[in-house]
């Protein structure tokens, strides 16, 4: 049995290590490499292969991957090792959005250490229809979607809106389920975290962190597009306005 290809989440963690080391590779004897090897083997990915394959994400393989990431940086002057297309995509993301990608890595690390990510089951929408995963990693997308589907949190958000006399309508397009579907649509609305985990941090969700959305606008908030895998309701409203301006009369 061979080790599976590195996932985006794993590459984010490895590249964060390289970035923190000044875009230099790390050797097997480095304590940080040993810690990352242990962390990768504990991630809820690849169907528990760590128990079946002792060499999976070994210290040596982690060190080698840091070499791939360091030597495929555009500023590296030597001969690069053979990195894959996903390696290069993650490198480009760290160059373009270093603080955000480091925060994503930290959120994954904290999610694993707290046990939250290990306990979460896979979510239906954590992978896009084209097979791609969120730019901040599949595990964070899983975590965010799981939180949004918490029935208790959604119930509390709806109760607060009722108390304030606010309509249960989409905060992007103003779609109102009950007005369109009548009794069938009463009290139905989806909730969305305005900021993803790698921006807000894995804190306890507050009702102010949630927005009401229809199913269509909710999907657009999570859809990978232009290098980003999330956007706020305000950003989606802007996309709608721009599309309306560009459409022929």
Short mmCIF file of C-alpha atoms in Angstrom, two decimals:
data_model
loop_
_atom_site.label_atom_id
_atom_site.label_comp_id
_atom_site.label_asym_id
_atom_site.label_seq_id
_atom_site.Cartn_x
_atom_site.Cartn_y
_atom_site.Cartn_z
CA UNK A 1 0.00 0.00 0.00
CA UNK A 2 1.33 3.43 -0.99
CA UNK A 3 0.77 6.70 0.84
CA UNK A 4 -1.93 8.81 -0.83
CA UNK A 5 -1.09 12.09 -2.52
CA UNK A 6 -0.85 15.08 -0.23
CA UNK A 7 -4.15 16.87 0.28
CA UNK A 8 -4.48 20.64 0.26
CA UNK A 9 -4.92 20.69 4.05
CA UNK A 10 -1.67 18.79 4.55
CA UNK A 11 0.19 21.04 2.13
CA UNK A 12 -1.09 24.13 3.93
CA UNK A 13 0.35 22.82 7.19
CA UNK A 14 3.67 21.91 5.58
CA UNK A 15 3.96 25.20 3.70
CA UNK A 16 3.19 27.15 6.87
CA UNK A 17 6.19 25.42 8.41
CA UNK A 18 8.36 26.45 5.46
CA UNK A 19 7.11 30.05 5.57
CA UNK A 20 7.80 30.31 9.30
CA UNK A 21 11.32 29.06 8.52
CA UNK A 22 11.94 31.85 6.04
CA UNK A 23 10.95 29.77 3.00
CA UNK A 24 13.70 27.27 3.77
CA UNK A 25 13.39 23.49 3.90
CA UNK A 26 13.50 21.65 7.24
CA UNK A 27 15.53 18.53 7.99
CA UNK A 28 14.34 15.31 9.60
CA UNK A 29 15.99 16.15 12.90
CA UNK A 30 14.05 19.38 13.26
CA UNK A 31 11.56 19.14 16.11
CA UNK A 32 8.95 21.04 14.08
CA UNK A 33 9.10 18.35 11.36
CA UNK A 34 8.56 15.62 13.94
CA UNK A 35 5.57 17.47 15.39
CA UNK A 36 4.06 18.01 11.96
CA UNK A 37 4.46 14.32 11.12
CA UNK A 38 2.47 13.44 14.24
CA UNK A 39 -0.16 16.05 13.44
CA UNK A 40 -0.62 14.88 9.84
CA UNK A 41 -1.03 11.29 10.97
CA UNK A 42 -3.85 12.41 13.27
CA UNK A 43 -5.82 14.33 10.63
CA UNK A 44 -9.24 12.86 9.75
CA UNK A 45 -8.25 12.31 6.12
CA UNK A 46 -7.58 9.34 3.85
CA UNK A 47 -9.89 6.97 5.76
CA UNK A 48 -7.63 6.30 8.73
CA UNK A 49 -4.68 5.09 6.66
CA UNK A 50 -2.23 6.11 9.42
CA UNK A 51 -3.19 2.98 11.37
CA UNK A 52 -2.61 0.74 8.35
CA UNK A 53 0.54 2.35 6.96
CA UNK A 54 3.29 3.13 9.52
CA UNK A 55 5.35 5.09 6.96
CA UNK A 56 2.43 7.38 6.10
CA UNK A 57 3.56 11.03 6.50
CA UNK A 58 6.75 9.92 8.18
CA UNK A 59 9.32 12.42 9.39
CA UNK A 60 11.31 11.75 6.22
CA UNK A 61 8.34 12.34 3.93
CA UNK A 62 7.44 15.58 5.74
CA UNK A 63 11.02 16.84 5.43
CA UNK A 64 11.03 15.96 1.73
CA UNK A 65 7.78 17.85 1.20
CA UNK A 66 9.21 20.97 2.84
CA UNK A 67 12.05 20.70 0.31
CA UNK A 68 9.53 20.55 -2.55
CA UNK A 69 7.75 23.62 -1.24
CA UNK A 70 10.91 25.62 -0.52
CA UNK A 71 12.65 24.87 -3.82
CA UNK A 72 9.58 25.52 -5.97
CA UNK A 73 9.20 29.05 -4.62
CA UNK A 74 9.71 31.51 -7.53
CA UNK A 75 12.54 33.19 -5.66
CA UNK A 76 14.56 29.99 -5.20
CA UNK A 77 17.77 30.20 -7.24
CA UNK A 78 18.83 26.56 -7.20
CA UNK A 79 17.40 23.53 -8.98
CA UNK A 80 13.89 22.77 -7.71
CA UNK A 81 12.78 19.31 -6.73
CA UNK A 82 9.80 17.78 -8.50
CA UNK A 83 6.75 19.33 -6.86
CA UNK A 84 3.20 18.73 -8.03
CA UNK A 85 0.70 21.23 -9.36
CA UNK A 86 -1.07 21.39 -5.99
CA UNK A 87 2.25 22.17 -4.29
CA UNK A 88 2.71 25.12 -6.62
CA UNK A 89 -0.87 26.30 -6.13
CA UNK A 90 -0.42 26.34 -2.35
CA UNK A 91 2.91 28.15 -2.70
CA UNK A 92 1.20 30.79 -4.85
CA UNK A 93 -1.57 31.20 -2.27
CA UNK A 94 0.95 31.72 0.54
CA UNK A 95 2.80 34.30 -1.53
CA UNK A 96 -0.41 36.17 -2.36
CA UNK A 97 -2.15 35.83 1.03
CA UNK A 98 0.48 34.87 3.59
CA UNK A 99 -1.33 36.06 6.73
CA UNK A 100 -4.59 34.43 5.71
CA UNK A 101 -2.97 31.10 4.83
CA UNK A 102 -0.96 31.05 8.07
CA UNK A 103 -4.21 31.66 9.93
CA UNK A 104 -5.79 28.73 8.07
CA UNK A 105 -2.91 26.48 9.14
CA UNK A 106 -3.25 27.63 12.73
CA UNK A 107 -7.01 27.00 12.69
CA UNK A 108 -6.44 23.43 11.45
CA UNK A 109 -3.82 22.87 14.15
CA UNK A 110 -6.13 24.20 16.86
CA UNK A 111 -9.05 22.18 15.52
CA UNK A 112 -7.06 18.96 15.73
CA UNK A 113 -5.57 19.69 19.16
CA UNK A 114 -9.02 20.49 20.58
CA UNK A 115 -10.51 17.34 19.06
CA UNK A 116 -13.17 19.27 17.14
CA UNK A 117 -11.98 18.33 13.66
CA UNK A 118 -11.43 14.69 14.54
CA UNK A 119 -15.01 14.28 15.77
CA UNK A 120 -16.70 15.94 12.78
CA UNK A 121 -18.17 13.69 10.06
CA UNK A 122 -17.61 14.67 6.41
CA UNK A 123 -20.09 17.28 5.12
CA UNK A 124 -21.84 16.98 1.72
CA UNK A 125 -20.66 20.37 0.44
CA UNK A 126 -17.07 20.43 1.67
CA UNK A 127 -15.97 19.64 -1.89
CA UNK A 128 -17.22 21.67 -4.85
CA UNK A 129 -19.09 20.04 -7.72
CA UNK A 130 -15.89 20.13 -9.80
CA UNK A 131 -14.00 18.22 -7.12
CA UNK A 132 -12.00 21.14 -5.75
CA UNK A 133 -11.73 21.95 -2.06
CA UNK A 134 -11.84 25.25 -0.24
CA UNK A 135 -8.74 27.40 -0.58
CA UNK A 136 -8.31 27.30 3.19
CA UNK A 137 -8.58 23.51 3.23
CA UNK A 138 -11.29 20.88 3.21
CA UNK A 139 -11.21 20.35 6.96
CA UNK A 140 -12.01 24.00 7.69
CA UNK A 141 -14.82 23.90 5.12
CA UNK A 142 -16.14 20.80 6.92
CA UNK A 143 -15.97 22.57 10.25
CA UNK A 144 -17.73 25.70 8.99
CA UNK A 145 -20.52 23.76 7.29
CA UNK A 146 -21.04 21.62 10.37
CA UNK A 147 -21.42 24.71 12.55
CA UNK A 148 -23.88 26.27 10.13
CA UNK A 149 -26.03 23.14 10.26
CA UNK A 150 -26.28 23.16 14.04
CA UNK A 151 -30.10 23.16 14.52
CA UNK A 152 -29.85 24.75 17.97
CA UNK A 153 -27.83 27.68 16.65
CA UNK A 154 -30.22 28.23 13.75
CA UNK A 155 -33.22 28.08 16.08
CA UNK A 156 -31.68 30.69 18.37
CA UNK A 157 -30.90 32.96 15.42
CA UNK A 158 -34.50 32.75 14.16
CA UNK A 159 -35.85 33.39 17.66
CA UNK A 160 -33.71 36.52 17.95
CA UNK A 161 -34.97 37.79 14.58
CA UNK A 162 -38.58 37.21 15.66
CA UNK A 163 -37.96 39.09 18.89
CA UNK A 164 -36.56 42.04 16.98
CA UNK A 165 -39.33 41.96 14.39
CA UNK A 166 -36.92 41.17 11.56
CA UNK A 167 -38.14 39.22 8.49
CA UNK A 168 -36.78 35.76 7.78
CA UNK A 169 -35.46 36.64 4.34
CA UNK A 170 -32.18 36.34 2.51
CA UNK A 171 -29.79 39.13 3.43
CA UNK A 172 -28.38 39.10 -0.10
CA UNK A 173 -31.35 38.91 -2.49
CA UNK A 174 -34.26 39.42 -0.03
CA UNK A 175 -35.89 36.11 -1.02
CA UNK A 176 -38.62 35.27 1.52
CA UNK A 177 -39.58 31.61 1.67
CA UNK A 178 -43.01 32.05 3.27
CA UNK A 179 -44.07 34.75 0.80
CA UNK A 180 -43.20 32.49 -2.12
CA UNK A 181 -44.13 29.05 -0.76
CA UNK A 182 -46.76 29.96 1.80
CA UNK A 183 -47.15 27.62 4.77
CA UNK A 184 -44.52 25.28 3.30
CA UNK A 185 -41.87 27.98 3.57
CA UNK A 186 -42.77 29.31 7.01
CA UNK A 187 -39.80 29.62 9.37
CA UNK A 188 -37.42 28.28 6.72
CA UNK A 189 -34.11 30.04 6.08
CA UNK A 190 -30.47 28.98 6.00
CA UNK A 191 -27.74 30.50 8.14
CA UNK A 192 -24.20 31.33 7.11
CA UNK A 193 -21.09 32.30 9.05
CA UNK A 194 -20.14 35.75 7.83
CA UNK A 195 -16.44 35.02 8.35
CA UNK A 196 -14.82 31.60 7.89
CA UNK A 197 -12.83 29.87 10.59
CA UNK A 198 -9.44 30.92 9.29
CA UNK A 199 -10.47 34.58 9.63
CA UNK A 200 -12.60 34.54 12.77
CA UNK A 201 -10.64 31.79 14.51
CA UNK A 202 -12.27 28.68 15.99
CA UNK A 203 -14.15 30.68 18.62
CA UNK A 204 -17.61 29.94 19.94
CA UNK A 205 -20.17 31.12 17.40
CA UNK A 206 -22.15 34.23 18.31
CA UNK A 207 -25.53 34.98 16.77
CA UNK A 208 -24.03 38.17 15.34
CA UNK A 209 -21.63 35.96 13.35
CA UNK A 210 -24.55 34.50 11.37
CA UNK A 211 -26.50 35.81 8.38
CA UNK A 212 -29.79 34.60 6.91
CA UNK A 213 -29.46 33.37 3.32
CA UNK A 214 -31.52 31.56 0.72
CA UNK A 215 -30.05 28.31 -0.61
CA UNK A 216 -28.74 29.92 -3.81
CA UNK A 217 -26.95 32.83 -2.16
CA UNK A 218 -25.62 30.50 0.54
CA UNK A 219 -24.00 28.33 -2.12
CA UNK A 220 -22.47 31.37 -3.78
CA UNK A 221 -20.95 32.45 -0.44
CA UNK A 222 -19.13 29.10 -0.27
CA UNK A 223 -18.29 28.65 -3.96
CA UNK A 224 -14.64 28.71 -4.99
CA UNK A 225 -14.09 31.64 -7.35
CA UNK A 226 -11.20 33.93 -8.27
CA UNK A 227 -8.86 32.27 -5.79
CA UNK A 228 -11.26 32.55 -2.85
CA UNK A 229 -13.54 29.88 -1.41
CA UNK A 230 -15.71 32.11 0.72
CA UNK A 231 -17.25 35.55 0.56
CA UNK A 232 -19.47 37.64 2.79
CA UNK A 233 -23.12 38.34 1.96
CA UNK A 234 -22.07 41.91 1.14
CA UNK A 235 -19.55 40.58 -1.39
CA UNK A 236 -22.23 38.44 -3.06
CA UNK A 237 -24.53 41.49 -3.27
CA UNK A 238 -21.70 43.27 -5.08
CA UNK A 239 -21.33 40.33 -7.50
CA UNK A 240 -25.08 40.50 -8.25
CA UNK A 241 -24.94 44.27 -8.85
CA UNK A 242 -21.93 43.93 -11.17
CA UNK A 243 -23.58 41.12 -13.11
CA UNK A 244 -26.73 43.23 -13.55
CA UNK A 245 -24.69 46.14 -14.92
CA UNK A 246 -22.92 43.91 -17.42
CA UNK A 247 -26.01 42.09 -18.68
CA UNK A 248 -27.52 43.42 -21.93
CA UNK A 249 -30.86 45.22 -21.65
#
